[in-house]
Amino acid sequence: MLGIVCGVLLIYARRLDVAPPALLPDEAAAIHQAESIAQTGRDLDGRRFPLFFHLHDNVWTQPLPVYVMALLRPVVGSSEAAVRVPSVVVAALDVALIYLVAARLFERGGRALLGAALLALAPLHFIHGRLASGAVYPVAFILAWLFFLAEFIRYKDSWRLFAATLSLGVGFYAHQSSVLTMPAFLALTLLTIRTLQGSWSQYGAALLGFAVPLVMLVPWFYWHYDVFRFTLGDWGLHTLANPRDGLRYSLLNWPALGRRSTIYWGFFSPSYLFFTGGEDLSGSTRQAGIFLGLTAIPLLYGVYHIITTRWSDPMWRVILIAFALAPVAAATFNEPKAAGRALGMLPLGLLIAVAGCDALMRERGRMMHAAALLVLLLMPIQFYRFYADYFTQYPQRWNAAFGQGVARE
Amino acid sequence: MISAMGRYRPILTAVLLGLVALVVGGRDLDRAPVYLYHDEAIYALNAHAILTTGRDLMGLRLPLFLHTFAWVPPIAIYARVLTFVFLPVTEFTTRFPGVVFFAVDVSLTYLVGRRLFKREGWAILAGVFLMLTPAHLIHARLATDHICHMPFFIAFVWLIVDYIERRRLLSLGAATTCLGLGIYGYNGAMTQTPVFLALTGALLFFALRIRTLRPYVAAGAGMALAMLPFALWLLVHPETLTDQLRSYDVSSTGQAAARSAAESLYTALTVRLDAYYNFFDPSLLFFNGDQSLLDSTREVGVFLLPIVVFLPAGAYYILTHRRTIPDLFVLIGFLVAPLGALIVGEVKASRALVMAPLAALVCARGVAALMSARSLVWRGAAVVLVAAMGLQFQTFYADYVGQYRERSSQAFEDNRDAAIASLVARADATRAPALYVSNDILLVNYSWQFYALKHRRPDLKTRMRYFDGQFDFGTAAAGSLFLSRPDSGRAGALDASGLTRVATIDNIDGHPAFAVYEK
């Protein structure tokens, strides 16, 4: 596993000063906040160790990426390239974690390695693993949740369940999208307990694990009630922020439902997943999907395989439903194909792809074996093409789109 | 006696369902859609021309394909010829044949369901689901050809299921004949047909594992039989095919900016892939339907909302519990139905309307699956959702014959009928020497000719003259009448020339649509 982590660090940390060629405004704001915390213990507005950071206007951001940056700042330095190193470290951690999860699910080292390789080579993970935006952070928590949930399903220990939902609770502070994603995954956990006919104490452990990290929200919103509505609104929880109008305009509104369903549907479009990625050039090269194109074959087969064969396995059911739920939070933001908000799809989709590969390899037909092998052999080539473009043409496209310096206002 | 009743019961049920569909689909046909669109008028005019002269508007004698803006397949127009033999030309009679196709679709879907489910209840439910499909109803009530291939397609599915069960070559040949005949119903069937022919081939080879030649020959012969008239037509009119490709801009790849052949192919493929995917967009299917107000009320999807539950439930049930070849054929057919439409890379429900009967069958299977669940919750949910479909359909229908008429009045090219009526009434009263119509009113000539037919005023046919922006109003005889848009440059010129506005014609939504001026 150490080898995997080192390999990912090497690939991901290469030429951080070249691509992406400039800091994004959100990255820059988070870095300034991290510097301020590291130096004074206060944010730029003077709040002492705040729970949320004010970026600009009504936009508040989750604390975890800022605090991680502040913590690592003395080690990695403060150059433009160095401030992105914490994300690289988290990305490497993601790859190690998916290895553990896949090892637990398949109980075969080869499949675990495949899972790790697929995540390491996923263009979206690579791109966001090199941005100081924090989008890559939730992946680690989702993987930790899956790991402990798989452990719980096997051993039925309440403490493992507690650890699983504790991961979700802490992950709540990882990214804006986590605010909806993590509770949705908690609901999935509770459904799993129900499927396993778990005891009340297990329900209690799950809820407690999730609630413990969220306790901090109470004093924060008590002392900063003024930001309550803005924060909720920015998280996409418009309905909670303003129940009367929110219900009417965000939830019980036919055109809004249609619009949001289209945005949600867009997150599963083949071009987004396998060919062009997100619409924003800051989170996509527009030359590769969020997954490598060839992942389509095992991913589709994996979905089919889980529905038809593994649906009775609660863990695979959770993974498939979680994959479907992962972009729901991103859909509430009203921005189509905002890849940075749906990174949770990556590990879930890739575990499904590994299941697809596994199923293809187990099929009797030689064609299936050959297809699986061909896909696996061609994937590194496809990644190399993406990787080469990322360091050569992509910075040029970036500069053409955003100009030099800080990319966007 | 009982046996005879049993034998005829399916036919009786199919007829009854068809009659109910006729009532549901034909109610308020003269009121909604609000006005007659120019395509509809052109179909009616061609039909009337064929009926009275044996030639279409282009002068072709009993043509197989008729040239309007594109080459139009014959069934939609000849169905109207048949209607006009018995009934006068009106908006109602122009649109009525579509409702008949609608009813036939419902009956045939019931018959396919009977074969598929072996249960009368689920088969009726499948027919009812198709009847309650908003897009099916909306397109049936437009006097165009969008729905005319559907009966052939559903018959194809029926015969394929029959072949799977009985292995009668006649059924297979008849199935592909029906599939091929669809091209005489709707242009979109030209690209759908190869997809479903390929699916039939795959069914024979992979699912039924047939390695003898005869079934393939039967399927090919059936298709060839259906294609024979078209092939003969092409010998005489080879331009039909090239014109068709040009009019649908088949070479276009959307945003594709070709730099190399490979890149262009790659872009074209991704554009098509996205288009295919977007045929299943929940907003299109369940919330807003097509973009155009001609094809959708924008208040309801192609399907009613509860289908969002029944469709996946049915698909899941077929994949996991009922992997029979006929069920899988229907499910795969639903998934491949939009493929043919991808040739133009544009997402329009009308181009993949054959999804509707297949979805109805999958959904009926979904309801059956939910009703067979042990949990009372699932069974209760199925009942509630079926009831909710009735309620949502009622809401949709109330909107369709109510507010939608107002919302869509401009999309249906405004109140031309009233405008022409106003002009003609005044001309009759004042013995106006000339009637001028602004040439910026799109394709108004067809609306004029339709009006003349509808009101049996052959004298009007040649009375209309166009005026344009350069027209010298001084040359028009005193008492001449002019029809224009009330807020256009033409109206300004009419005002400036000292002509008197004698009438303003509003749309149903109160928006002024036309103005009549008198010199």
mmCIF file with all atom_site columns, C-alpha atoms in Angstrom, chain B residues 154-216:
data_model
loop_
_atom_site.group_PDB
_atom_site.id
_atom_site.type_symbol
_atom_site.label_atom_id
_atom_site.label_alt_id
_atom_site.label_comp_id
_atom_site.label_asym_id
_atom_site.label_entity_id
_atom_site.label_seq_id
_atom_site.pdbx_PDB_ins_code
_atom_site.Cartn_x
_atom_site.Cartn_y
_atom_site.Cartn_z
_atom_site.occupancy
_atom_site.B_iso_or_equiv
_atom_site.pdbx_formal_charge
_atom_site.auth_seq_id
_atom_site.auth_comp_id
_atom_site.auth_asym_id
_atom_site.auth_atom_id
_atom_site.pdbx_PDB_model_num
ATOM 1  C CA . ILE B 1 154 ? -47.067 -2.198  -32.514 1.00 0.00 ? 154 ILE B CA 1
ATOM 2  C CA . ALA B 1 155 ? -48.286 -4.864  -34.941 1.00 0.00 ? 155 ALA B CA 1
ATOM 3  C CA . PHE B 1 156 ? -44.623 -5.706  -35.580 1.00 0.00 ? 156 PHE B CA 1
ATOM 4  C CA . VAL B 1 157 ? -44.039 -6.224  -31.844 1.00 0.00 ? 157 VAL B CA 1
ATOM 5  C CA . TRP B 1 158 ? -47.183 -8.310  -31.608 1.00 0.00 ? 158 TRP B CA 1
ATOM 6  C CA . LEU B 1 159 ? -46.147 -10.551 -34.493 1.00 0.00 ? 159 LEU B CA 1
ATOM 7  C CA . ILE B 1 160 ? -42.599 -10.898 -33.184 1.00 0.00 ? 160 ILE B CA 1
ATOM 8  C CA . VAL B 1 161 ? -43.930 -12.064 -29.822 1.00 0.00 ? 161 VAL B CA 1
ATOM 9  C CA . ASP B 1 162 ? -46.174 -14.454 -31.736 1.00 0.00 ? 162 ASP B CA 1
ATOM 10 C CA . TYR B 1 163 ? -43.174 -15.760 -33.668 1.00 0.00 ? 163 TYR B CA 1
ATOM 11 C CA . ILE B 1 164 ? -41.132 -16.239 -30.486 1.00 0.00 ? 164 ILE B CA 1
ATOM 12 C CA . GLU B 1 165 ? -43.941 -18.317 -29.018 1.00 0.00 ? 165 GLU B CA 1
ATOM 13 C CA . ARG B 1 166 ? -45.092 -20.284 -32.042 1.00 0.00 ? 166 ARG B CA 1
ATOM 14 C CA . ARG B 1 167 ? -42.162 -20.096 -34.435 1.00 0.00 ? 167 ARG B CA 1
ATOM 15 C CA . ARG B 1 168 ? -44.430 -19.593 -37.427 1.00 0.00 ? 168 ARG B CA 1
ATOM 16 C CA . LEU B 1 169 ? -42.474 -18.125 -40.311 1.00 0.00 ? 169 LEU B CA 1
ATOM 17 C CA . LEU B 1 170 ? -45.588 -16.365 -41.489 1.00 0.00 ? 170 LEU B CA 1
ATOM 18 C CA . SER B 1 171 ? -45.637 -14.328 -38.281 1.00 0.00 ? 171 SER B CA 1
ATOM 19 C CA . LEU B 1 172 ? -42.013 -13.380 -38.718 1.00 0.00 ? 172 LEU B CA 1
ATOM 20 C CA . GLY B 1 173 ? -42.497 -12.336 -42.328 1.00 0.00 ? 173 GLY B CA 1
ATOM 21 C CA . ALA B 1 174 ? -45.639 -10.414 -41.427 1.00 0.00 ? 174 ALA B CA 1
ATOM 22 C CA . ALA B 1 175 ? -43.770 -8.760  -38.563 1.00 0.00 ? 175 ALA B CA 1
ATOM 23 C CA . THR B 1 176 ? -41.027 -7.372  -40.771 1.00 0.00 ? 176 THR B CA 1
ATOM 24 C CA . THR B 1 177 ? -43.607 -6.388  -43.390 1.00 0.00 ? 177 THR B CA 1
ATOM 25 C CA . CYS B 1 178 ? -45.423 -4.351  -40.747 1.00 0.00 ? 178 CYS B CA 1
ATOM 26 C CA . LEU B 1 179 ? -42.147 -2.855  -39.604 1.00 0.00 ? 179 LEU B CA 1
ATOM 27 C CA . GLY B 1 180 ? -41.316 -1.867  -43.176 1.00 0.00 ? 180 GLY B CA 1
ATOM 28 C CA . LEU B 1 181 ? -44.783 -0.456  -43.836 1.00 0.00 ? 181 LEU B CA 1
ATOM 29 C CA . GLY B 1 182 ? -44.099 2.041   -41.073 1.00 0.00 ? 182 GLY B CA 1
ATOM 30 C CA . ILE B 1 183 ? -42.009 4.084   -43.502 1.00 0.00 ? 183 ILE B CA 1
ATOM 31 C CA . TYR B 1 184 ? -45.217 4.980   -45.339 1.00 0.00 ? 184 TYR B CA 1
ATOM 32 C CA . GLY B 1 185 ? -46.533 6.394   -42.060 1.00 0.00 ? 185 GLY B CA 1
ATOM 33 C CA . TYR B 1 186 ? -43.762 8.615   -40.778 1.00 0.00 ? 186 TYR B CA 1
ATOM 34 C CA . ASN B 1 187 ? -40.417 9.722   -42.104 1.00 0.00 ? 187 ASN B CA 1
ATOM 35 C CA . GLY B 1 188 ? -38.710 8.930   -38.804 1.00 0.00 ? 188 GLY B CA 1
ATOM 36 C CA . ALA B 1 189 ? -39.560 5.281   -39.398 1.00 0.00 ? 189 ALA B CA 1
ATOM 37 C CA . MET B 1 190 ? -37.006 5.249   -42.229 1.00 0.00 ? 190 MET B CA 1
ATOM 38 C CA . THR B 1 191 ? -34.237 5.256   -39.638 1.00 0.00 ? 191 THR B CA 1
ATOM 39 C CA . GLN B 1 192 ? -36.141 3.339   -36.981 1.00 0.00 ? 192 GLN B CA 1
ATOM 40 C CA . THR B 1 193 ? -36.813 0.439   -39.303 1.00 0.00 ? 193 THR B CA 1
ATOM 41 C CA . PRO B 1 194 ? -33.155 -0.627  -39.737 1.00 0.00 ? 194 PRO B CA 1
ATOM 42 C CA . VAL B 1 195 ? -32.671 -0.483  -35.965 1.00 0.00 ? 195 VAL B CA 1
ATOM 43 C CA . PHE B 1 196 ? -35.569 -2.808  -35.285 1.00 0.00 ? 196 PHE B CA 1
ATOM 44 C CA . LEU B 1 197 ? -34.710 -5.020  -38.232 1.00 0.00 ? 197 LEU B CA 1
ATOM 45 C CA . ALA B 1 198 ? -31.236 -5.404  -36.717 1.00 0.00 ? 198 ALA B CA 1
ATOM 46 C CA . LEU B 1 199 ? -32.838 -6.114  -33.355 1.00 0.00 ? 199 LEU B CA 1
ATOM 47 C CA . THR B 1 200 ? -34.944 -8.797  -35.009 1.00 0.00 ? 200 THR B CA 1
ATOM 48 C CA . GLY B 1 201 ? -31.786 -10.286 -36.532 1.00 0.00 ? 201 GLY B CA 1
ATOM 49 C CA . ALA B 1 202 ? -30.094 -10.246 -33.136 1.00 0.00 ? 202 ALA B CA 1
ATOM 50 C CA . LEU B 1 203 ? -33.169 -11.859 -31.609 1.00 0.00 ? 203 LEU B CA 1
ATOM 51 C CA . LEU B 1 204 ? -33.039 -14.710 -34.124 1.00 0.00 ? 204 LEU B CA 1
ATOM 52 C CA . PHE B 1 205 ? -29.294 -15.245 -33.901 1.00 0.00 ? 205 PHE B CA 1
ATOM 53 C CA . PHE B 1 206 ? -28.452 -14.631 -30.253 1.00 0.00 ? 206 PHE B CA 1
ATOM 54 C CA . ALA B 1 207 ? -31.652 -15.161 -28.285 1.00 0.00 ? 207 ALA B CA 1
ATOM 55 C CA . LEU B 1 208 ? -33.400 -17.868 -30.318 1.00 0.00 ? 208 LEU B CA 1
ATOM 56 C CA . ARG B 1 209 ? -30.063 -19.276 -31.553 1.00 0.00 ? 209 ARG B CA 1
ATOM 57 C CA . ILE B 1 210 ? -31.454 -19.966 -34.993 1.00 0.00 ? 210 ILE B CA 1
ATOM 58 C CA . ARG B 1 211 ? -28.769 -21.195 -37.352 1.00 0.00 ? 211 ARG B CA 1
ATOM 59 C CA . THR B 1 212 ? -30.958 -22.182 -40.296 1.00 0.00 ? 212 THR B CA 1
ATOM 60 C CA . LEU B 1 213 ? -31.532 -19.822 -43.181 1.00 0.00 ? 213 LEU B CA 1
ATOM 61 C CA . ARG B 1 214 ? -35.308 -19.920 -43.534 1.00 0.00 ? 214 ARG B CA 1
ATOM 62 C CA . PRO B 1 215 ? -36.286 -17.526 -40.706 1.00 0.00 ? 215 PRO B CA 1
ATOM 63 C CA . TYR B 1 216 ? -33.777 -14.972 -41.915 1.00 0.00 ? 216 TYR B CA 1
#
